[in-house]
């Protein structure tokens, strides 16, 4: 299947299904084709570190992507994985999409959600999780799109 280098708005049956605009603004995301997972992928997400209670909260928020992206997150504690998440006090970051398969990440975290356990603001917690899992799906910041 051939995809354009960047999707600005996806359609049903592809990687990303965005809701219909209610305010006349068409929603869009920048996502390089070479970074995206295949539509219908089941992505194994393994925990590298973090408190179980925070992991559960992260999983609940991250699964919101499954309503819009044509992927499934399957969270595991061990074994093979596509995405590996740590919850350490270092800065928040994520590999972009399939970059997580790069040898430099072999058996290492591909995402760090930082010290989320210290956040009391639920909206900020949700924003960080959705943002970083968006990167893990292959989305880049809008200013990185050649259409910006």
PDB file of C-alpha atoms in Angstrom:
ATOM      1  CA  UNK A   1       0.000   0.000   0.000  1.00  0.00           C
ATOM      2  CA  UNK A   2       1.364   3.410  -0.954  1.00  0.00           C
ATOM      3  CA  UNK A   3       0.903   6.394   1.355  1.00  0.00           C
ATOM      4  CA  UNK A   4       1.641  10.057   0.735  1.00  0.00           C
ATOM      5  CA  UNK A   5       4.835  11.216   2.491  1.00  0.00           C
ATOM      6  CA  UNK A   6       2.724  13.165   5.008  1.00  0.00           C
ATOM      7  CA  UNK A   7      -0.943  12.802   5.854  1.00  0.00           C
ATOM      8  CA  UNK A   8      -2.664  16.020   6.655  1.00  0.00           C
ATOM      9  CA  UNK A   9      -6.037  14.431   7.336  1.00  0.00           C
ATOM     10  CA  UNK A  10      -6.718  10.719   7.173  1.00  0.00           C
ATOM     11  CA  UNK A  11      -9.796   8.816   6.128  1.00  0.00           C
ATOM     12  CA  UNK A  12     -11.615   5.709   7.406  1.00  0.00           C
ATOM     13  CA  UNK A  13      -9.666   2.483   7.036  1.00  0.00           C
ATOM     14  CA  UNK A  14      -6.275   4.169   7.027  1.00  0.00           C
ATOM     15  CA  UNK A  15      -3.877   4.744   9.899  1.00  0.00           C
ATOM     16  CA  UNK A  16      -5.714   7.627  11.513  1.00  0.00           C
ATOM     17  CA  UNK A  17      -9.385   8.493  11.669  1.00  0.00           C
ATOM     18  CA  UNK A  18      -9.962  12.019  12.896  1.00  0.00           C
ATOM     19  CA  UNK A  19     -13.403  13.261  13.959  1.00  0.00           C
ATOM     20  CA  UNK A  20     -15.425  15.437  11.618  1.00  0.00           C
ATOM     21  CA  UNK A  21     -14.822  19.129  12.305  1.00  0.00           C
ATOM     22  CA  UNK A  22     -17.567  20.898  14.219  1.00  0.00           C
ATOM     23  CA  UNK A  23     -16.116  24.377  13.881  1.00  0.00           C
ATOM     24  CA  UNK A  24     -15.124  24.333  10.215  1.00  0.00           C
ATOM     25  CA  UNK A  25     -11.473  23.626  11.038  1.00  0.00           C
ATOM     26  CA  UNK A  26     -10.237  20.372   9.539  1.00  0.00           C
ATOM     27  CA  UNK A  27      -8.139  18.481  12.103  1.00  0.00           C
ATOM     28  CA  UNK A  28      -4.747  17.316  10.927  1.00  0.00           C
ATOM     29  CA  UNK A  29      -1.543  15.719  12.092  1.00  0.00           C
ATOM     30  CA  UNK A  30       1.905  15.606  10.561  1.00  0.00           C
ATOM     31  CA  UNK A  31       3.122  12.036  10.221  1.00  0.00           C
ATOM     32  CA  UNK A  32       5.940  10.967   7.872  1.00  0.00           C
ATOM     33  CA  UNK A  33       5.022   7.720   6.079  1.00  0.00           C
ATOM     34  CA  UNK A  34       8.375   6.095   6.888  1.00  0.00           C
ATOM     35  CA  UNK A  35       7.739   6.580  10.626  1.00  0.00           C
ATOM     36  CA  UNK A  36       4.151   5.269  10.827  1.00  0.00           C
ATOM     37  CA  UNK A  37       3.180   1.792  11.933  1.00  0.00           C
ATOM     38  CA  UNK A  38       1.130  -0.235   9.467  1.00  0.00           C
ATOM     39  CA  UNK A  39      -2.640   0.236   9.746  1.00  0.00           C
ATOM     40  CA  UNK A  40      -4.105  -2.435  12.007  1.00  0.00           C
ATOM     41  CA  UNK A  41      -0.833  -3.000  13.915  1.00  0.00           C
ATOM     42  CA  UNK A  42      -0.980  -4.468  17.401  1.00  0.00           C
ATOM     43  CA  UNK A  43       1.787  -2.638  19.252  1.00  0.00           C
ATOM     44  CA  UNK A  44       3.233  -4.360  22.285  1.00  0.00           C
ATOM     45  CA  UNK A  45       4.064  -1.700  24.878  1.00  0.00           C
ATOM     46  CA  UNK A  46       6.419  -2.906  27.623  1.00  0.00           C
ATOM     47  CA  UNK A  47       7.027  -1.139  30.898  1.00  0.00           C
ATOM     48  CA  UNK A  48      10.696  -0.541  31.715  1.00  0.00           C
ATOM     49  CA  UNK A  49      10.049   1.221  35.013  1.00  0.00           C
ATOM     50  CA  UNK A  50       7.413   3.027  37.006  1.00  0.00           C
ATOM     51  CA  UNK A  51       4.889   2.549  39.766  1.00  0.00           C
ATOM     52  CA  UNK A  52       2.045   0.185  38.894  1.00  0.00           C
ATOM     53  CA  UNK A  53      -0.635   2.746  39.820  1.00  0.00           C
ATOM     54  CA  UNK A  54       0.879   5.347  37.453  1.00  0.00           C
ATOM     55  CA  UNK A  55       1.262   2.721  34.712  1.00  0.00           C
ATOM     56  CA  UNK A  56      -2.447   1.979  34.950  1.00  0.00           C
ATOM     57  CA  UNK A  57      -3.324   5.652  34.608  1.00  0.00           C
ATOM     58  CA  UNK A  58      -0.991   6.011  31.604  1.00  0.00           C
ATOM     59  CA  UNK A  59      -2.572   2.974  29.923  1.00  0.00           C
ATOM     60  CA  UNK A  60      -6.076   4.379  30.361  1.00  0.00           C
ATOM     61  CA  UNK A  61      -5.086   7.677  28.731  1.00  0.00           C
ATOM     62  CA  UNK A  62      -2.910   6.168  25.971  1.00  0.00           C
ATOM     63  CA  UNK A  63      -5.761   3.894  24.897  1.00  0.00           C
ATOM     64  CA  UNK A  64      -7.679   7.017  23.826  1.00  0.00           C
ATOM     65  CA  UNK A  65      -5.501   6.888  20.690  1.00  0.00           C
ATOM     66  CA  UNK A  66      -7.095   3.547  19.781  1.00  0.00           C
ATOM     67  CA  UNK A  67     -10.387   5.364  19.078  1.00  0.00           C
ATOM     68  CA  UNK A  68      -8.653   7.411  16.374  1.00  0.00           C
ATOM     69  CA  UNK A  69      -5.575   5.510  15.211  1.00  0.00           C
ATOM     70  CA  UNK A  70      -5.929   2.202  13.431  1.00  0.00           C
ATOM     71  CA  UNK A  71      -3.654   0.449  15.948  1.00  0.00           C
ATOM     72  CA  UNK A  72      -4.033  -1.468  19.202  1.00  0.00           C
ATOM     73  CA  UNK A  73      -1.838  -0.950  22.258  1.00  0.00           C
ATOM     74  CA  UNK A  74      -1.185  -4.205  24.121  1.00  0.00           C
ATOM     75  CA  UNK A  75       0.580  -3.452  27.413  1.00  0.00           C
ATOM     76  CA  UNK A  76       2.980  -6.081  28.796  1.00  0.00           C
ATOM     77  CA  UNK A  77       5.459  -6.349  31.665  1.00  0.00           C
ATOM     78  CA  UNK A  78       8.029  -8.493  29.859  1.00  0.00           C
ATOM     79  CA  UNK A  79       8.911 -10.110  26.552  1.00  0.00           C
ATOM     80  CA  UNK A  80       9.194  -8.698  23.062  1.00  0.00           C
ATOM     81  CA  UNK A  81       7.837  -5.196  22.513  1.00  0.00           C
ATOM     82  CA  UNK A  82       7.540  -2.450  19.932  1.00  0.00           C
ATOM     83  CA  UNK A  83       7.473   0.434  22.414  1.00  0.00           C
ATOM     84  CA  UNK A  84       9.225   0.481  25.798  1.00  0.00           C
ATOM     85  CA  UNK A  85       8.125   3.044  28.381  1.00  0.00           C
ATOM     86  CA  UNK A  86       9.975   4.302  31.424  1.00  0.00           C
ATOM     87  CA  UNK A  87       8.752   6.601  34.155  1.00  0.00           C
ATOM     88  CA  UNK A  88      11.954   8.179  35.475  1.00  0.00           C
ATOM     89  CA  UNK A  89      12.783  11.676  36.641  1.00  0.00           C
ATOM     90  CA  UNK A  90      14.665  12.473  33.425  1.00  0.00           C
ATOM     91  CA  UNK A  91      13.082  14.638  30.683  1.00  0.00           C
ATOM     92  CA  UNK A  92       9.970  13.564  28.797  1.00  0.00           C
ATOM     93  CA  UNK A  93      10.642  12.240  25.255  1.00  0.00           C
ATOM     94  CA  UNK A  94       9.649   9.567  22.747  1.00  0.00           C
ATOM     95  CA  UNK A  95      11.088   7.898  19.677  1.00  0.00           C
ATOM     96  CA  UNK A  96       9.018   8.731  16.597  1.00  0.00           C
ATOM     97  CA  UNK A  97       6.961   5.772  15.382  1.00  0.00           C
ATOM     98  CA  UNK A  98       8.949   2.921  13.870  1.00  0.00           C
ATOM     99  CA  UNK A  99      12.222   4.557  14.928  1.00  0.00           C
ATOM    100  CA  UNK A 100      11.600   2.556  18.123  1.00  0.00           C
ATOM    101  CA  UNK A 101      12.812  -0.501  16.174  1.00  0.00           C
ATOM    102  CA  UNK A 102      16.237   1.063  15.594  1.00  0.00           C
ATOM    103  CA  UNK A 103      19.159  -0.887  17.042  1.00  0.00           C
ATOM    104  CA  UNK A 104      20.140   2.042  19.269  1.00  0.00           C
ATOM    105  CA  UNK A 105      16.968   1.335  21.279  1.00  0.00           C
ATOM    106  CA  UNK A 106      17.489  -2.440  21.526  1.00  0.00           C
ATOM    107  CA  UNK A 107      16.318  -3.384  25.036  1.00  0.00           C
ATOM    108  CA  UNK A 108      16.163   0.280  26.058  1.00  0.00           C
ATOM    109  CA  UNK A 109      13.281   2.654  26.657  1.00  0.00           C
ATOM    110  CA  UNK A 110      11.819   4.240  23.536  1.00  0.00           C
ATOM    111  CA  UNK A 111       9.760   6.681  25.605  1.00  0.00           C
ATOM    112  CA  UNK A 112      10.174   8.362  28.955  1.00  0.00           C
ATOM    113  CA  UNK A 113       7.173   9.975  30.574  1.00  0.00           C
ATOM    114  CA  UNK A 114       9.176  11.634  33.324  1.00  0.00           C
ATOM    115  CA  UNK A 115       7.999  11.987  36.881  1.00  0.00           C
ATOM    116  CA  UNK A 116       4.274  11.789  36.120  1.00  0.00           C
ATOM    117  CA  UNK A 117       3.656  10.494  39.633  1.00  0.00           C
ATOM    118  CA  UNK A 118       4.445  14.020  40.878  1.00  0.00           C
ATOM    119  CA  UNK A 119       1.727  15.658  38.775  1.00  0.00           C
ATOM    120  CA  UNK A 120      -1.503  16.528  40.526  1.00  0.00           C
ATOM    121  CA  UNK A 121      -3.001  18.262  37.475  1.00  0.00           C
ATOM    122  CA  UNK A 122      -4.977  15.561  35.629  1.00  0.00           C
ATOM    123  CA  UNK A 123      -5.209  17.603  32.424  1.00  0.00           C
ATOM    124  CA  UNK A 124      -1.436  18.061  32.259  1.00  0.00           C
ATOM    125  CA  UNK A 125      -0.943  14.329  32.914  1.00  0.00           C
ATOM    126  CA  UNK A 126      -3.347  13.530  30.065  1.00  0.00           C
ATOM    127  CA  UNK A 127      -1.707  16.059  27.729  1.00  0.00           C
ATOM    128  CA  UNK A 128       1.777  14.623  28.278  1.00  0.00           C
ATOM    129  CA  UNK A 129       0.663  11.000  27.785  1.00  0.00           C
ATOM    130  CA  UNK A 130      -1.336  11.746  24.623  1.00  0.00           C
ATOM    131  CA  UNK A 131       1.463  13.893  23.203  1.00  0.00           C
ATOM    132  CA  UNK A 132       4.212  11.305  23.729  1.00  0.00           C
ATOM    133  CA  UNK A 133       2.094   8.372  22.544  1.00  0.00           C
ATOM    134  CA  UNK A 134       1.310  10.475  19.465  1.00  0.00           C
ATOM    135  CA  UNK A 135       5.055  10.568  18.795  1.00  0.00           C
ATOM    136  CA  UNK A 136       5.245   6.804  19.401  1.00  0.00           C
ATOM    137  CA  UNK A 137       2.595   6.372  16.698  1.00  0.00           C
ATOM    138  CA  UNK A 138       4.681   8.381  14.232  1.00  0.00           C
ATOM    139  CA  UNK A 139       3.338  11.906  14.604  1.00  0.00           C
ATOM    140  CA  UNK A 140       5.776  14.807  14.575  1.00  0.00           C
ATOM    141  CA  UNK A 141       5.341  18.396  15.664  1.00  0.00           C
ATOM    142  CA  UNK A 142       3.357  20.338  13.088  1.00  0.00           C
ATOM    143  CA  UNK A 143       6.240  22.714  12.352  1.00  0.00           C
ATOM    144  CA  UNK A 144       8.244  19.662  11.152  1.00  0.00           C
ATOM    145  CA  UNK A 145       5.791  19.059   8.309  1.00  0.00           C
ATOM    146  CA  UNK A 146       6.833  20.324   4.896  1.00  0.00           C
ATOM    147  CA  UNK A 147       3.293  21.749   4.688  1.00  0.00           C
ATOM    148  CA  UNK A 148       3.825  24.010   7.707  1.00  0.00           C
TER     149      UNK A 148
END
